[in-house]
Amino acid sequence: MASSTLGTCSVALLSSTYPSSSSNHSFQSLSLASGRKLYGGIGICRIKGTSQFSVASVATEVNSVQQAQKIAAKESQRPVYPFPAIVGQDEMKLCLLLNVIDPKIGGVMIMGDRGTGKSTTVRSLVDLLPEIMVVAGDPYNSDPEDPEFMGIEVRERVLKGESLQVVLSKINMVDLPLGATEDRVCGTIDIEKALTEGVKAFEPGLLAKANRGILYVDEVNLLDDHLVDVLLDSAASGWNTVEREGISISHPARFILIGSGNPEEGELRPQLLDRFGMHAQVGTVRDAELRVKIVEERARFDKNPKEFRDSYKAEQEKLQTQISSARSSLSSVQIDQDLKVKISKVCAELNVDGLRGDIVTNRAAKALAALKGRDKVIAEDIATVIPNCLRHRLRKDPLESIDSGVLVIEKFYEVFS
């Protein structure tokens, strides 16, 4: 444990513990940019070239227990349909993959006919989700290195100079049921304990569990309005605040919002629709041979899930490696100024409100380039993602019969030609 002083600012540094296969200590240094930056009210002094984070390892016994628990938990889970086995829904699959690569894209809204595999596809994403570093025992999946993703208690421990035990954990995917109460979503405060013992007794909700993960809402267009407002607030600020009887508790709630629904059951409020980074339209497969293949594959899975999953294991692992590589190389992907200007021109000529369309299109194009193993965005990448980024942001014209995705593509070729 060390601390650095710059002027009057004294900062306790993180001492993090990583799971390791041996009992030897391993150390890692992170060179940080110079300067002082405020993260949620915490002043962090950064000195270039110095080690700000010292990292130690967990004992072998603890690690072996964790590994055994992980394996046991995985084997006891309900078998999930493999992601590579889903055919005929390439647009939806691509949107989901791009959001896993870059969570800042802002989630996916999947709308389409009933029985087209929307929920199956989203839940099959769980196996592909990479592991992230979290503070052990923390209900908010706090990031040990980024104060923006830390719960209040973890921040206080950091400032006191306490060491943090860090473990690797799969990114969470939390299902938000339609009948969920606001207390279940946001969390509850035990007023009696707070008054009698003088402590903030908080029971975290689904938003806490979804922090740094995925929040999936099936039939999102049937969600109660007050829950929609809660999701809007959290999606906008990245924080969830619960207030009861003069007691206020906040915690980070940054998540990828994924929603699915059937347009026949009702439209989404424009405010919520705009919060989704991408929009995927799912249609019923019309090709007879492909339909037969889907039915046969599903029958194989129902008959013997384990054997079916094993048959796709190689493809699954290949895709996992591809996602991991894309996440690592994402920061180095570049997009030319000329392409940025053309993206904004398409958005302007389509009368897209706000700048979210421009931002999301740039992010999605970079994520696609990273997925394809390139360090530079090309026009083809933009053509692939721009309908999904803009179609749900266009103003609805009741007299317009043309599909909004087609309208975006036509404008793209007009500007990029």
Coordinates of C-alpha atoms in Angstrom, one line a residue:
M1 CA 0.0 0.0 0.0
A2 CA 1.4 3.3 -1.0
S3 CA 0.1 6.9 -1.3
S4 CA 1.2 9.8 -3.4
T5 CA 1.1 13.4 -2.6
L6 CA 0.9 16.3 -5.0
G7 CA 0.5 19.7 -3.4
T8 CA -2.3 19.3 -0.8
C9 CA -3.9 16.3 -2.4
S10 CA -3.3 12.9 -0.8
V11 CA -4.8 9.9 -2.3
A12 CA -4.9 6.3 -1.1
L13 CA -4.0 3.9 -3.8
L14 CA -5.7 0.6 -4.6
S15 CA -4.1 -2.6 -3.5
S16 CA -5.9 -5.2 -5.5
T17 CA -5.9 -8.9 -5.3
Y18 CA -6.2 -11.1 -8.4
P19 CA -7.0 -14.8 -8.6
S20 CA -3.9 -16.7 -9.5
S21 CA -3.0 -20.3 -10.2
S22 CA 0.0 -20.1 -7.9
S23 CA 0.6 -18.6 -4.5
N24 CA 3.5 -16.4 -5.7
H25 CA 2.9 -12.6 -5.7
S26 CA 2.5 -10.9 -9.1
F27 CA 2.8 -7.2 -9.5
Q28 CA 1.4 -5.0 -12.2
S29 CA 2.1 -1.3 -12.9
L30 CA -0.3 1.1 -14.7
S31 CA 1.2 4.2 -16.1
L32 CA -1.3 7.0 -15.8
A33 CA -1.6 10.3 -17.5
S34 CA -0.5 13.2 -15.5
G35 CA -2.9 15.7 -14.1
R36 CA -5.8 15.7 -11.7
K37 CA -9.3 14.5 -12.6
L38 CA -12.4 14.4 -10.5
Y39 CA -14.4 11.2 -10.5
G40 CA -17.8 11.6 -8.9
G41 CA -16.4 14.1 -6.3
I42 CA -13.2 12.1 -5.6
G43 CA -10.0 13.9 -6.5
I44 CA -7.5 11.5 -8.0
C45 CA -3.9 12.7 -8.4
R46 CA -2.1 11.0 -11.3
I47 CA 1.6 11.2 -11.8
K48 CA 2.9 10.0 -15.2
G49 CA 5.3 7.0 -15.0
T50 CA 4.5 6.0 -11.4
S51 CA 2.7 2.9 -10.3
Q52 CA -0.6 3.9 -8.9
F53 CA -2.0 0.4 -8.4
S54 CA -0.1 -2.4 -6.6
V55 CA -1.5 -5.8 -7.3
A56 CA -1.1 -8.9 -5.2
S57 CA -2.5 -12.5 -5.6
V58 CA -5.0 -14.6 -3.8
A59 CA -4.0 -17.8 -2.0
T60 CA -4.2 -21.0 -4.0
E61 CA -6.8 -22.4 -1.7
V62 CA -9.2 -19.5 -2.2
N63 CA -8.7 -19.6 -5.9
S64 CA -9.4 -23.4 -6.2
V65 CA -12.6 -23.0 -4.2
Q66 CA -13.7 -20.2 -6.5
Q67 CA -13.0 -22.3 -9.6
A68 CA -14.9 -25.2 -8.2
Q69 CA -17.9 -23.0 -7.4
K70 CA -17.8 -21.5 -10.9
I71 CA -17.8 -25.0 -12.5
A72 CA -20.6 -26.3 -10.2
A73 CA -22.7 -23.2 -10.9
K74 CA -22.2 -23.5 -14.6
E75 CA -23.2 -27.2 -14.6
S76 CA -26.3 -26.5 -12.5
Q77 CA -27.6 -23.8 -14.8
R78 CA -30.4 -24.3 -17.2
P79 CA -28.9 -25.2 -20.6
V80 CA -28.8 -22.2 -23.0
Y81 CA -29.1 -22.5 -26.8
P82 CA -25.7 -21.8 -28.4
F83 CA -25.3 -18.4 -30.0
P84 CA -23.6 -19.7 -33.2
A85 CA -26.5 -22.2 -33.7
I86 CA -29.0 -19.4 -34.3
V87 CA -29.5 -19.0 -38.1
G88 CA -31.4 -16.5 -40.1
Q89 CA -31.2 -13.5 -37.7
D90 CA -27.9 -12.0 -38.6
E91 CA -28.9 -8.4 -38.1
M92 CA -30.0 -9.0 -34.5
K93 CA -26.9 -11.1 -33.7
L94 CA -24.6 -8.4 -35.1
C95 CA -26.2 -5.7 -33.0
L96 CA -25.8 -7.8 -29.8
L97 CA -22.2 -8.6 -30.6
L98 CA -21.3 -4.9 -31.2
N99 CA -22.8 -3.9 -27.9
V100 CA -20.7 -6.6 -26.1
I101 CA -17.6 -5.2 -27.8
D102 CA -18.4 -1.6 -27.0
P103 CA -21.1 -1.2 -24.2
K104 CA -21.1 2.6 -24.7
I105 CA -23.1 2.0 -27.9
G106 CA -26.1 2.0 -25.6
G107 CA -28.0 -1.2 -26.1
V108 CA -30.3 -2.8 -28.6
M109 CA -34.1 -2.7 -29.2
I110 CA -35.2 -5.9 -31.0
M111 CA -38.6 -5.7 -32.5
G112 CA -40.3 -8.3 -34.6
D113 CA -42.8 -11.1 -35.1
R114 CA -43.6 -13.5 -32.3
G115 CA -41.8 -16.8 -32.3
T116 CA -38.7 -15.5 -34.2
G117 CA -36.2 -16.3 -31.5
K118 CA -35.7 -12.8 -30.0
S119 CA -35.6 -14.0 -26.3
T120 CA -33.6 -17.1 -27.2
T121 CA -30.9 -15.1 -29.0
V122 CA -30.5 -12.6 -26.2
R123 CA -30.3 -15.3 -23.5
S124 CA -27.8 -17.2 -25.6
L125 CA -25.5 -14.2 -25.4
V126 CA -24.6 -15.1 -21.8
D127 CA -22.1 -17.7 -22.8
L128 CA -20.2 -15.2 -25.0
L129 CA -19.9 -12.5 -22.3
P130 CA -16.3 -11.9 -21.3
E131 CA -15.0 -11.8 -17.7
I132 CA -14.4 -8.5 -15.9
M133 CA -12.6 -7.5 -12.7
V134 CA -14.9 -6.8 -9.8
V135 CA -14.4 -6.1 -6.1
A136 CA -15.1 -9.3 -4.2
G137 CA -18.4 -9.3 -2.2
D138 CA -19.5 -6.0 -3.6
P139 CA -23.3 -6.0 -4.6
Y140 CA -22.7 -3.4 -7.4
N141 CA -19.9 -5.2 -9.3
S142 CA -17.6 -2.3 -8.6
D143 CA -14.7 -1.7 -10.9
P144 CA -11.5 -1.8 -8.7
E145 CA -9.7 0.6 -11.1
D146 CA -12.4 3.1 -12.2
P147 CA -14.0 5.3 -9.5
E148 CA -16.9 6.0 -11.9
F149 CA -18.0 2.4 -11.6
M150 CA -17.4 2.1 -7.8
G151 CA -20.1 1.9 -5.1
I152 CA -20.0 4.5 -2.3
E153 CA -18.6 1.9 0.2
V154 CA -15.8 0.8 -2.1
R155 CA -14.9 4.5 -2.7
E156 CA -14.7 5.1 1.0
R157 CA -12.5 2.0 1.5
V158 CA -10.2 3.2 -1.3
L159 CA -9.8 6.7 0.3
K160 CA -9.1 5.0 3.7
G161 CA -6.3 3.1 2.1
E162 CA -7.8 -0.3 2.5
S163 CA -6.8 -3.1 0.2
L164 CA -9.5 -4.5 -2.2
Q165 CA -9.8 -8.2 -3.0
V166 CA -10.4 -8.5 -6.8
V167 CA -12.0 -11.4 -8.6
L168 CA -12.8 -12.2 -12.2
S169 CA -16.5 -12.5 -12.9
K170 CA -18.6 -13.0 -15.9
I171 CA -20.6 -9.9 -17.1
N172 CA -24.1 -10.2 -15.5
M173 CA -27.2 -10.4 -17.6
V174 CA -30.3 -9.5 -15.5
D175 CA -33.9 -10.3 -16.6
L176 CA -36.4 -7.5 -15.7
P177 CA -39.8 -9.2 -15.4
L178 CA -42.9 -7.3 -16.5
G179 CA -44.5 -7.7 -13.1
A180 CA -41.5 -6.4 -11.1
T181 CA -42.3 -3.7 -8.5
E182 CA -40.3 -0.5 -8.2
D183 CA -38.7 -1.7 -5.0
R184 CA -37.5 -4.9 -6.6
V185 CA -36.0 -2.9 -9.5
C186 CA -34.4 0.0 -7.5
G187 CA -33.8 -1.6 -4.1
T188 CA -35.3 -1.0 -0.7
I189 CA -34.2 0.8 2.5
D190 CA -35.0 -0.8 5.8
I191 CA -36.5 2.2 7.6
E192 CA -36.9 0.4 11.0
K193 CA -33.2 -0.6 11.1
A194 CA -32.2 2.9 10.0
L195 CA -34.2 4.5 12.8
T196 CA -33.3 2.1 15.5
E197 CA -29.7 1.3 14.8
G198 CA -28.8 4.5 12.9
V199 CA -27.4 2.6 9.9
K200 CA -28.3 2.7 6.2
A201 CA -29.7 -0.8 5.7
F202 CA -30.1 -1.1 1.9
E203 CA -31.3 -4.1 0.0
P204 CA -29.9 -3.7 -3.6
G205 CA -32.3 -4.3 -6.5
L206 CA -32.0 -5.5 -10.1
L207 CA -30.4 -2.2 -11.2
A208 CA -27.5 -2.8 -8.7
K209 CA -27.1 -6.3 -10.0
A210 CA -27.0 -5.1 -13.6
N211 CA -24.3 -2.5 -13.1
R212 CA -21.5 -3.1 -15.6
G213 CA -23.7 -5.8 -17.2
I214 CA -26.8 -6.2 -19.3
L215 CA -30.4 -5.5 -18.4
Y216 CA -32.8 -7.4 -20.5
V217 CA -36.5 -6.4 -20.7
D218 CA -38.7 -8.8 -22.7
E219 CA -41.9 -7.3 -24.1
V220 CA -40.5 -3.9 -23.2
N221 CA -43.4 -2.1 -24.9
L222 CA -45.7 -3.6 -22.2
L223 CA -43.6 -2.3 -19.3
D224 CA -45.4 0.0 -16.8
D225 CA -44.7 3.7 -17.3
H226 CA -43.3 4.3 -13.8
L227 CA -40.7 1.5 -14.4
V228 CA -39.9 3.0 -17.8
D229 CA -39.2 6.3 -16.1
V230 CA -36.8 4.6 -13.6
L231 CA -34.9 3.0 -16.5
L232 CA -34.7 6.3 -18.3
D233 CA -33.3 8.1 -15.2
S234 CA -30.7 5.3 -14.7
A235 CA -29.8 5.1 -18.3
A236 CA -29.3 8.8 -18.5
S237 CA -27.2 9.4 -15.3
G238 CA -25.6 6.0 -14.8
W239 CA -26.7 6.1 -11.2
N240 CA -29.7 4.9 -9.3
T241 CA -31.0 6.9 -6.3
V242 CA -33.4 5.5 -3.7
E243 CA -35.1 7.9 -1.3
R244 CA -37.3 6.9 1.6
E245 CA -38.4 8.9 4.6
G246 CA -35.5 11.4 4.3
I247 CA -32.9 8.7 3.8
S248 CA -31.1 8.7 0.4
I249 CA -28.8 6.0 -1.1
S250 CA -27.2 6.1 -4.5
H251 CA -25.2 3.5 -6.4
P252 CA -23.8 3.1 -9.9
A253 CA -26.2 1.6 -12.4
R254 CA -24.4 1.6 -15.8
F255 CA -25.8 -1.2 -18.0
I256 CA -26.4 -2.2 -21.6
L257 CA -30.2 -2.0 -22.0
I258 CA -31.6 -4.7 -24.3
G259 CA -35.3 -4.8 -25.0
S260 CA -37.4 -7.0 -27.2
G261 CA -41.0 -6.8 -28.2
N262 CA -43.7 -7.4 -30.8
P263 CA -44.9 -4.1 -32.6
E264 CA -48.4 -5.5 -32.7
E265 CA -48.7 -5.2 -28.9
G266 CA -48.0 -1.5 -28.9
E267 CA -45.4 1.2 -29.6
L268 CA -42.6 2.4 -27.3
R269 CA -42.5 5.9 -25.9
P270 CA -40.1 8.0 -28.1
Q271 CA -38.0 8.9 -25.0
L272 CA -37.3 5.3 -24.3
L273 CA -36.8 4.3 -27.9
D274 CA -34.1 7.0 -28.3
R275 CA -32.2 5.5 -25.3
F276 CA -31.5 2.4 -27.3
G277 CA -28.3 2.7 -29.3
M278 CA -29.3 0.3 -32.0
H279 CA -32.6 -1.0 -33.4
A280 CA -32.8 -4.5 -34.9
Q281 CA -35.9 -5.6 -36.9
V282 CA -36.6 -9.3 -36.9
G283 CA -38.7 -11.0 -39.4
T284 CA -40.0 -14.6 -39.9
V285 CA -37.8 -16.7 -42.0
R286 CA -39.5 -17.4 -45.4
D287 CA -37.1 -19.8 -46.9
A288 CA -38.6 -23.4 -46.5
E289 CA -35.2 -25.2 -46.3
L290 CA -33.9 -22.8 -43.7
R291 CA -37.1 -23.2 -41.7
V292 CA -36.7 -27.0 -41.7
K293 CA -33.1 -26.6 -40.5
I294 CA -34.1 -24.3 -37.6
V295 CA -36.8 -26.9 -36.6
E296 CA -34.4 -29.8 -36.8
E297 CA -31.7 -27.9 -34.8
R298 CA -34.3 -27.0 -32.1
A299 CA -35.4 -30.7 -31.9
R300 CA -31.8 -31.8 -31.4
F301 CA -31.3 -29.3 -28.6
D302 CA -34.5 -30.3 -26.8
K303 CA -33.5 -34.0 -27.1
N304 CA -30.0 -33.7 -25.7
P305 CA -28.9 -30.1 -24.7
K306 CA -25.5 -31.1 -23.6
E307 CA -24.6 -33.0 -26.7
F308 CA -26.0 -30.2 -28.9
R309 CA -24.0 -27.6 -27.0
D310 CA -20.8 -29.7 -27.3
S311 CA -21.3 -29.8 -31.1
Y312 CA -21.0 -26.0 -31.2
K313 CA -18.3 -25.7 -28.7
A314 CA -15.5 -25.0 -31.2
E315 CA -17.6 -22.2 -32.9
Q316 CA -18.5 -20.8 -29.5
E317 CA -14.9 -20.6 -28.4
K318 CA -13.8 -19.0 -31.7
L319 CA -16.4 -16.3 -31.3
Q320 CA -15.4 -15.7 -27.7
T321 CA -11.8 -15.2 -28.8
Q322 CA -12.9 -12.9 -31.5
I323 CA -14.9 -10.8 -29.1
S324 CA -12.1 -10.6 -26.6
S325 CA -9.7 -9.6 -29.3
A326 CA -12.1 -6.9 -30.6
R327 CA -12.6 -5.5 -27.1
S328 CA -8.8 -5.2 -26.6
S329 CA -8.2 -3.5 -30.0
L330 CA -11.2 -1.2 -30.0
S331 CA -9.3 1.8 -28.6
S332 CA -6.9 1.7 -31.5
V333 CA -9.5 1.7 -34.3
Q334 CA -9.5 4.9 -36.2
I335 CA -12.2 6.6 -38.4
D336 CA -11.2 9.2 -41.0
Q337 CA -12.5 12.8 -40.6
D338 CA -14.1 12.5 -44.1
L339 CA -16.2 9.6 -43.0
K340 CA -17.3 11.3 -39.8
V341 CA -18.5 14.3 -41.8
K342 CA -20.5 12.1 -44.1
I343 CA -22.1 10.3 -41.2
S344 CA -23.2 13.6 -39.7
K345 CA -24.4 14.7 -43.1
V346 CA -26.7 11.6 -43.4
C347 CA -28.1 12.3 -39.9
A348 CA -28.7 16.0 -40.7
E349 CA -30.4 15.3 -44.1
L350 CA -32.7 12.7 -42.4
N351 CA -33.7 15.3 -39.8
V352 CA -32.5 13.1 -36.9
D353 CA -33.2 14.9 -33.6
G354 CA -30.2 15.3 -31.4
L355 CA -26.7 13.9 -31.8
R356 CA -27.1 10.4 -30.4
G357 CA -27.4 9.1 -34.0
D358 CA -24.0 10.5 -35.0
I359 CA -22.3 9.2 -31.8
V360 CA -23.8 5.7 -32.0
T361 CA -23.0 5.3 -35.7
N362 CA -19.4 6.2 -35.1
R363 CA -19.1 3.8 -32.2
A364 CA -20.9 0.9 -33.9
A365 CA -18.7 1.3 -37.1
K366 CA -15.5 1.2 -34.9
A367 CA -16.8 -1.9 -33.1
L368 CA -17.5 -3.7 -36.4
A369 CA -14.1 -2.8 -37.7
A370 CA -12.6 -4.3 -34.5
L371 CA -14.7 -7.4 -34.8
K372 CA -13.4 -7.9 -38.3
G373 CA -9.8 -7.5 -37.1
R374 CA -9.1 -4.1 -38.7
D375 CA -7.8 -0.9 -37.2
K376 CA -9.5 1.4 -39.6
V377 CA -13.2 2.0 -40.4
I378 CA -14.2 1.7 -44.0
A379 CA -17.5 2.9 -45.7
E380 CA -18.7 -0.7 -45.8
D381 CA -18.7 -0.8 -42.0
I382 CA -20.8 2.3 -41.9
A383 CA -23.3 0.9 -44.5
T384 CA -23.7 -2.2 -42.4
V385 CA -24.6 -0.4 -39.1
I386 CA -26.1 2.9 -40.0
P387 CA -29.7 1.6 -40.6
N388 CA -29.7 0.0 -37.1
C389 CA -28.4 3.2 -35.6
L390 CA -30.8 5.7 -37.2
R391 CA -34.0 3.9 -38.2
H392 CA -35.7 4.3 -34.8
R393 CA -34.6 8.0 -34.5
L394 CA -36.4 9.2 -37.7
R395 CA -39.6 11.2 -37.3
K396 CA -42.6 9.1 -38.1
D397 CA -44.5 10.2 -41.2
P398 CA -48.0 8.6 -41.3
L399 CA -48.1 9.1 -45.1
E400 CA -44.7 7.5 -45.6
S401 CA -45.0 3.8 -46.7
I402 CA -41.3 3.2 -47.3
D403 CA -39.5 1.3 -44.5
S404 CA -37.2 3.6 -42.4
G405 CA -34.3 1.3 -42.8
V406 CA -34.5 1.5 -46.6
L407 CA -34.8 5.3 -46.3
V408 CA -31.5 5.4 -44.3
I409 CA -29.7 3.2 -46.8
E410 CA -30.9 5.3 -49.7
K411 CA -29.6 8.5 -48.0
F412 CA -26.3 6.8 -47.2
Y413 CA -25.6 5.9 -50.8
E414 CA -26.6 9.4 -51.9
V415 CA -24.1 11.0 -49.5
F416 CA -21.3 8.5 -49.7
S417 CA -21.3 8.1 -53.5

